[in-house]
Amino acid sequence: MDKESFIKRIKEAAKSLVDVSLPEYTKADTTSTTATAGGAKEAFVRNFTNNHGNVFESQSALIQFLKDKGCKRGVADVKLADTLGLENEFELVREFDRDNPEIYDFGISKASMAIGENGGIVLKDKDTADRMATIAPWLHIAVLDESDIVPTITDALEKTIDSPYAIWITGPSKTTDVEGVLVEGVHGPGVQICFIKK
């Protein structure tokens, strides 16, 4: 059978299909009231930290955390305007060296938004120049404007419709593929931080 005959056959078969409408539903039908309790920011912080993520709102506390982790060198995504003064405390470069990804102790990039309901951070391609700076270093810092926290997953989906590619992060990378043992930091950062800016 050639391509045209194949397509014609599919179109003919589709004519006999019964039109079935999808059921009506509201946002309330798909939102967890337990997970969203307390407002968007409170829910995000609670759910993100429950997934072993770290939240900071103080630059000095973040800097001390990085020092306590032994960080010396990091990479800041070129699309991130405010690097929180980290360049004053650490060696900070703006271009990710793909030939030497292991040289970075941390990466820092802009978060496009965060989601209260699941404690997720969303990184859109339009806000990030190089995805490798967000997934290759052991420690990743997502800088988030507090006004970019949305209450629900539905809200986040509506706001990502304009982006052909986005990463949703709900804490450090983890897997239980090997013998059912939870291991963090396998497919991405082992330490995930969200710095919330007011």
mmCIF file of C-alpha atoms in Angstrom:
data_model
loop_
_atom_site.group_PDB
_atom_site.id
_atom_site.type_symbol
_atom_site.label_atom_id
_atom_site.label_comp_id
_atom_site.label_asym_id
_atom_site.label_seq_id
_atom_site.Cartn_x
_atom_site.Cartn_y
_atom_site.Cartn_z
ATOM 1 C CA MET A 1 0.000 0.000 0.000
ATOM 2 C CA ASP A 2 1.336 3.455 -0.880
ATOM 3 C CA LYS A 3 1.202 6.528 1.365
ATOM 4 C CA GLU A 4 -1.819 8.158 -0.347
ATOM 5 C CA SER A 5 -3.885 4.957 -0.152
ATOM 6 C CA PHE A 6 -2.958 4.574 3.498
ATOM 7 C CA ILE A 7 -4.051 8.132 4.360
ATOM 8 C CA LYS A 8 -7.285 7.742 2.371
ATOM 9 C CA ARG A 9 -8.078 4.540 4.252
ATOM 10 C CA ILE A 10 -7.512 6.282 7.616
ATOM 11 C CA LYS A 11 -9.780 9.198 6.638
ATOM 12 C CA GLU A 12 -12.550 6.834 5.549
ATOM 13 C CA ALA A 13 -12.312 4.887 8.804
ATOM 14 C CA ALA A 14 -12.391 8.120 10.833
ATOM 15 C CA LYS A 15 -15.743 9.109 9.273
ATOM 16 C CA SER A 16 -17.457 6.231 11.055
ATOM 17 C CA LEU A 17 -16.170 7.190 14.506
ATOM 18 C CA VAL A 18 -18.751 8.412 16.986
ATOM 19 C CA ASP A 19 -18.133 11.931 18.284
ATOM 20 C CA VAL A 20 -17.627 11.577 22.031
ATOM 21 C CA SER A 21 -17.180 14.745 24.035
ATOM 22 C CA LEU A 22 -14.770 14.815 26.929
ATOM 23 C CA PRO A 23 -16.348 15.157 30.363
ATOM 24 C CA GLU A 24 -16.612 18.655 31.822
ATOM 25 C CA TYR A 25 -14.365 19.347 34.764
ATOM 26 C CA THR A 26 -13.312 22.330 36.801
ATOM 27 C CA LYS A 27 -9.979 23.307 38.275
ATOM 28 C CA ALA A 28 -11.333 22.256 41.687
ATOM 29 C CA ASP A 29 -11.841 18.705 40.370
ATOM 30 C CA THR A 30 -8.127 18.359 39.616
ATOM 31 C CA THR A 31 -6.522 20.315 42.478
ATOM 32 C CA SER A 32 -5.327 18.813 45.752
ATOM 33 C CA THR A 33 -6.717 20.957 48.564
ATOM 34 C CA THR A 34 -4.290 19.351 51.021
ATOM 35 C CA ALA A 35 -1.237 20.126 48.891
ATOM 36 C CA THR A 36 -2.320 23.732 48.221
ATOM 37 C CA ALA A 37 -3.279 24.586 51.816
ATOM 38 C CA GLY A 38 -1.934 27.864 53.167
ATOM 39 C CA GLY A 39 -1.475 29.852 49.966
ATOM 40 C CA ALA A 40 0.840 29.447 46.994
ATOM 41 C CA LYS A 41 4.159 30.394 48.619
ATOM 42 C CA GLU A 42 3.563 28.472 51.834
ATOM 43 C CA ALA A 43 2.452 25.405 49.869
ATOM 44 C CA PHE A 44 5.471 25.634 47.557
ATOM 45 C CA VAL A 45 7.984 25.907 50.411
ATOM 46 C CA ARG A 46 6.342 23.032 52.316
ATOM 47 C CA ASN A 47 6.080 20.713 49.304
ATOM 48 C CA PHE A 48 9.529 21.555 47.895
ATOM 49 C CA THR A 49 11.259 20.955 51.238
ATOM 50 C CA ASN A 50 9.252 17.745 51.740
ATOM 51 C CA ASN A 51 10.907 16.578 48.506
ATOM 52 C CA HIS A 52 14.361 17.328 50.006
ATOM 53 C CA GLY A 53 14.731 20.697 48.281
ATOM 54 C CA ASN A 54 16.278 23.665 50.093
ATOM 55 C CA VAL A 55 14.661 27.115 50.176
ATOM 56 C CA PHE A 56 16.524 30.341 50.956
ATOM 57 C CA GLU A 57 15.402 33.962 51.109
ATOM 58 C CA SER A 58 18.633 35.376 52.555
ATOM 59 C CA GLN A 59 21.771 35.835 50.450
ATOM 60 C CA SER A 60 24.039 35.440 53.476
ATOM 61 C CA ALA A 61 22.347 32.157 54.465
ATOM 62 C CA LEU A 62 22.715 30.853 50.896
ATOM 63 C CA ILE A 63 26.392 31.843 50.764
ATOM 64 C CA GLN A 64 27.051 30.134 54.097
ATOM 65 C CA PHE A 65 25.250 26.986 52.909
ATOM 66 C CA LEU A 66 27.423 26.867 49.774
ATOM 67 C CA LYS A 67 30.589 27.369 51.831
ATOM 68 C CA ASP A 68 29.507 24.621 54.246
ATOM 69 C CA LYS A 69 29.097 22.318 51.223
ATOM 70 C CA GLY A 70 32.685 23.123 50.175
ATOM 71 C CA CYS A 71 31.704 25.041 47.029
ATOM 72 C CA LYS A 72 34.418 27.087 45.366
ATOM 73 C CA ARG A 73 33.412 27.438 41.693
ATOM 74 C CA GLY A 74 30.093 27.871 39.962
ATOM 75 C CA VAL A 75 28.473 28.715 36.666
ATOM 76 C CA ALA A 76 25.758 31.339 36.319
ATOM 77 C CA ASP A 77 23.418 31.139 33.349
ATOM 78 C CA VAL A 78 23.968 34.141 31.075
ATOM 79 C CA LYS A 79 20.243 34.964 31.125
ATOM 80 C CA LEU A 80 20.300 35.383 34.917
ATOM 81 C CA ALA A 81 20.755 39.092 35.677
ATOM 82 C CA ASP A 82 21.096 38.904 39.487
ATOM 83 C CA THR A 83 23.673 36.377 40.680
ATOM 84 C CA LEU A 84 22.955 37.253 44.339
ATOM 85 C CA GLY A 85 26.502 38.481 44.930
ATOM 86 C CA LEU A 86 27.930 34.973 44.603
ATOM 87 C CA GLU A 87 30.720 36.339 42.386
ATOM 88 C CA ASN A 88 32.072 38.144 45.480
ATOM 89 C CA GLU A 89 32.467 34.883 47.405
ATOM 90 C CA PHE A 90 33.141 32.228 44.752
ATOM 91 C CA GLU A 91 34.740 31.906 41.344
ATOM 92 C CA LEU A 92 31.725 32.396 39.092
ATOM 93 C CA VAL A 93 31.794 32.010 35.298
ATOM 94 C CA ARG A 94 28.987 32.835 32.873
ATOM 95 C CA GLU A 95 29.543 30.181 30.180
ATOM 96 C CA PHE A 96 29.203 26.457 30.843
ATOM 97 C CA ASP A 97 32.229 24.452 29.670
ATOM 98 C CA ARG A 98 30.689 21.295 28.178
ATOM 99 C CA ASP A 99 34.121 19.674 27.863
ATOM 100 C CA ASN A 100 34.682 19.932 31.643
ATOM 101 C CA PRO A 101 31.292 19.708 33.381
ATOM 102 C CA GLU A 102 32.816 18.339 36.585
ATOM 103 C CA ILE A 103 34.667 21.590 37.382
ATOM 104 C CA TYR A 104 31.534 23.305 38.729
ATOM 105 C CA ASP A 105 30.439 22.885 42.339
ATOM 106 C CA PHE A 106 27.160 24.662 41.623
ATOM 107 C CA GLY A 107 25.053 26.141 38.859
ATOM 108 C CA ILE A 108 22.664 29.065 39.202
ATOM 109 C CA SER A 109 19.856 29.988 36.828
ATOM 110 C CA LYS A 110 16.513 31.779 36.668
ATOM 111 C CA ALA A 111 13.354 29.917 37.589
ATOM 112 C CA SER A 112 10.441 30.807 35.320
ATOM 113 C CA MET A 113 7.907 29.948 38.022
ATOM 114 C CA ALA A 114 7.181 27.668 40.963
ATOM 115 C CA ILE A 115 4.079 25.631 41.775
ATOM 116 C CA GLY A 116 2.542 25.510 45.231
ATOM 117 C CA GLU A 117 0.582 22.293 44.693
ATOM 118 C CA ASN A 118 3.523 20.012 43.941
ATOM 119 C CA GLY A 119 6.468 22.081 45.185
ATOM 120 C CA GLY A 120 7.867 22.235 41.666
ATOM 121 C CA ILE A 121 10.157 24.742 40.000
ATOM 122 C CA VAL A 122 9.691 25.341 36.274
ATOM 123 C CA LEU A 123 12.637 26.276 34.041
ATOM 124 C CA LYS A 124 11.593 27.402 30.563
ATOM 125 C CA ASP A 125 14.051 27.434 27.677
ATOM 126 C CA LYS A 126 13.267 31.091 26.986
ATOM 127 C CA ASP A 127 14.589 31.998 30.459
ATOM 128 C CA THR A 128 17.620 29.686 30.405
ATOM 129 C CA ALA A 129 20.531 29.907 27.951
ATOM 130 C CA ASP A 130 22.143 26.520 28.658
ATOM 131 C CA ARG A 131 20.242 23.649 30.279
ATOM 132 C CA MET A 132 23.526 21.944 31.176
ATOM 133 C CA ALA A 133 24.234 24.606 33.819
ATOM 134 C CA THR A 134 21.033 23.510 35.574
ATOM 135 C CA ILE A 135 21.492 19.740 35.462
ATOM 136 C CA ALA A 136 25.231 18.981 35.366
ATOM 137 C CA PRO A 137 26.571 20.570 38.590
ATOM 138 C CA TRP A 138 25.935 18.611 41.801
ATOM 139 C CA LEU A 139 24.204 21.632 43.320
ATOM 140 C CA HIS A 140 21.689 23.805 41.432
ATOM 141 C CA ILE A 141 20.232 27.124 42.575
ATOM 142 C CA ALA A 142 17.038 28.338 40.908
ATOM 143 C CA VAL A 143 16.428 32.049 41.482
ATOM 144 C CA LEU A 144 12.692 32.707 41.712
ATOM 145 C CA ASP A 145 10.713 35.920 41.970
ATOM 146 C CA GLU A 146 8.114 35.421 44.701
ATOM 147 C CA SER A 147 5.466 36.850 42.357
ATOM 148 C CA ASP A 148 6.093 33.897 40.003
ATOM 149 C CA ILE A 149 4.694 31.281 42.398
ATOM 150 C CA VAL A 150 1.405 29.885 41.100
ATOM 151 C CA PRO A 151 -1.009 27.900 43.275
ATOM 152 C CA THR A 152 -1.748 24.854 41.111
ATOM 153 C CA ILE A 153 -0.399 22.526 38.462
ATOM 154 C CA THR A 154 -3.240 23.699 36.194
ATOM 155 C CA ASP A 155 -2.033 27.302 36.537
ATOM 156 C CA ALA A 156 1.503 26.211 35.643
ATOM 157 C CA LEU A 157 0.335 24.283 32.579
ATOM 158 C CA GLU A 158 -1.544 27.348 31.355
ATOM 159 C CA LYS A 159 1.638 29.440 31.756
ATOM 160 C CA THR A 160 3.921 26.929 29.979
ATOM 161 C CA ILE A 161 1.808 26.636 26.845
ATOM 162 C CA ASP A 162 4.082 29.245 25.195
ATOM 163 C CA SER A 163 7.255 27.245 25.809
ATOM 164 C CA PRO A 164 8.278 24.356 23.551
ATOM 165 C CA TYR A 165 10.483 22.941 26.299
ATOM 166 C CA ALA A 166 10.365 23.270 30.076
ATOM 167 C CA ILE A 167 11.846 21.332 32.982
ATOM 168 C CA TRP A 168 9.780 20.760 36.122
ATOM 169 C CA ILE A 169 11.941 20.189 39.202
ATOM 170 C CA THR A 170 10.455 19.020 42.491
ATOM 171 C CA GLY A 171 13.687 18.509 44.416
ATOM 172 C CA PRO A 172 16.991 16.741 43.876
ATOM 173 C CA SER A 173 17.169 14.138 41.129
ATOM 174 C CA LYS A 174 16.235 10.731 42.523
ATOM 175 C CA THR A 175 15.641 7.157 41.463
ATOM 176 C CA THR A 176 14.905 3.758 42.980
ATOM 177 C CA ASP A 177 15.879 1.836 39.840
ATOM 178 C CA VAL A 178 18.686 -0.085 41.533
ATOM 179 C CA GLU A 179 17.388 -2.676 44.000
ATOM 180 C CA GLY A 180 14.586 -0.341 45.105
ATOM 181 C CA VAL A 181 17.014 1.855 47.061
ATOM 182 C CA LEU A 182 16.360 5.620 46.868
ATOM 183 C CA VAL A 183 19.418 7.407 45.475
ATOM 184 C CA GLU A 184 19.506 11.186 45.011
ATOM 185 C CA GLY A 185 21.598 12.973 42.384
ATOM 186 C CA VAL A 186 21.567 10.321 39.661
ATOM 187 C CA HIS A 187 20.037 12.112 36.666
ATOM 188 C CA GLY A 188 20.746 15.680 37.754
ATOM 189 C CA PRO A 189 21.676 17.729 40.813
ATOM 190 C CA GLY A 190 21.957 15.972 44.149
ATOM 191 C CA VAL A 191 21.169 19.239 45.933
ATOM 192 C CA GLN A 192 18.387 21.474 44.637
ATOM 193 C CA ILE A 193 17.973 24.997 46.007
ATOM 194 C CA CYS A 194 15.329 27.605 45.347
ATOM 195 C CA PHE A 195 16.233 31.180 46.247
ATOM 196 C CA ILE A 196 13.058 33.245 46.561
ATOM 197 C CA LYS A 197 13.401 36.970 45.817
ATOM 198 C CA LYS A 198 10.742 39.365 47.091
#
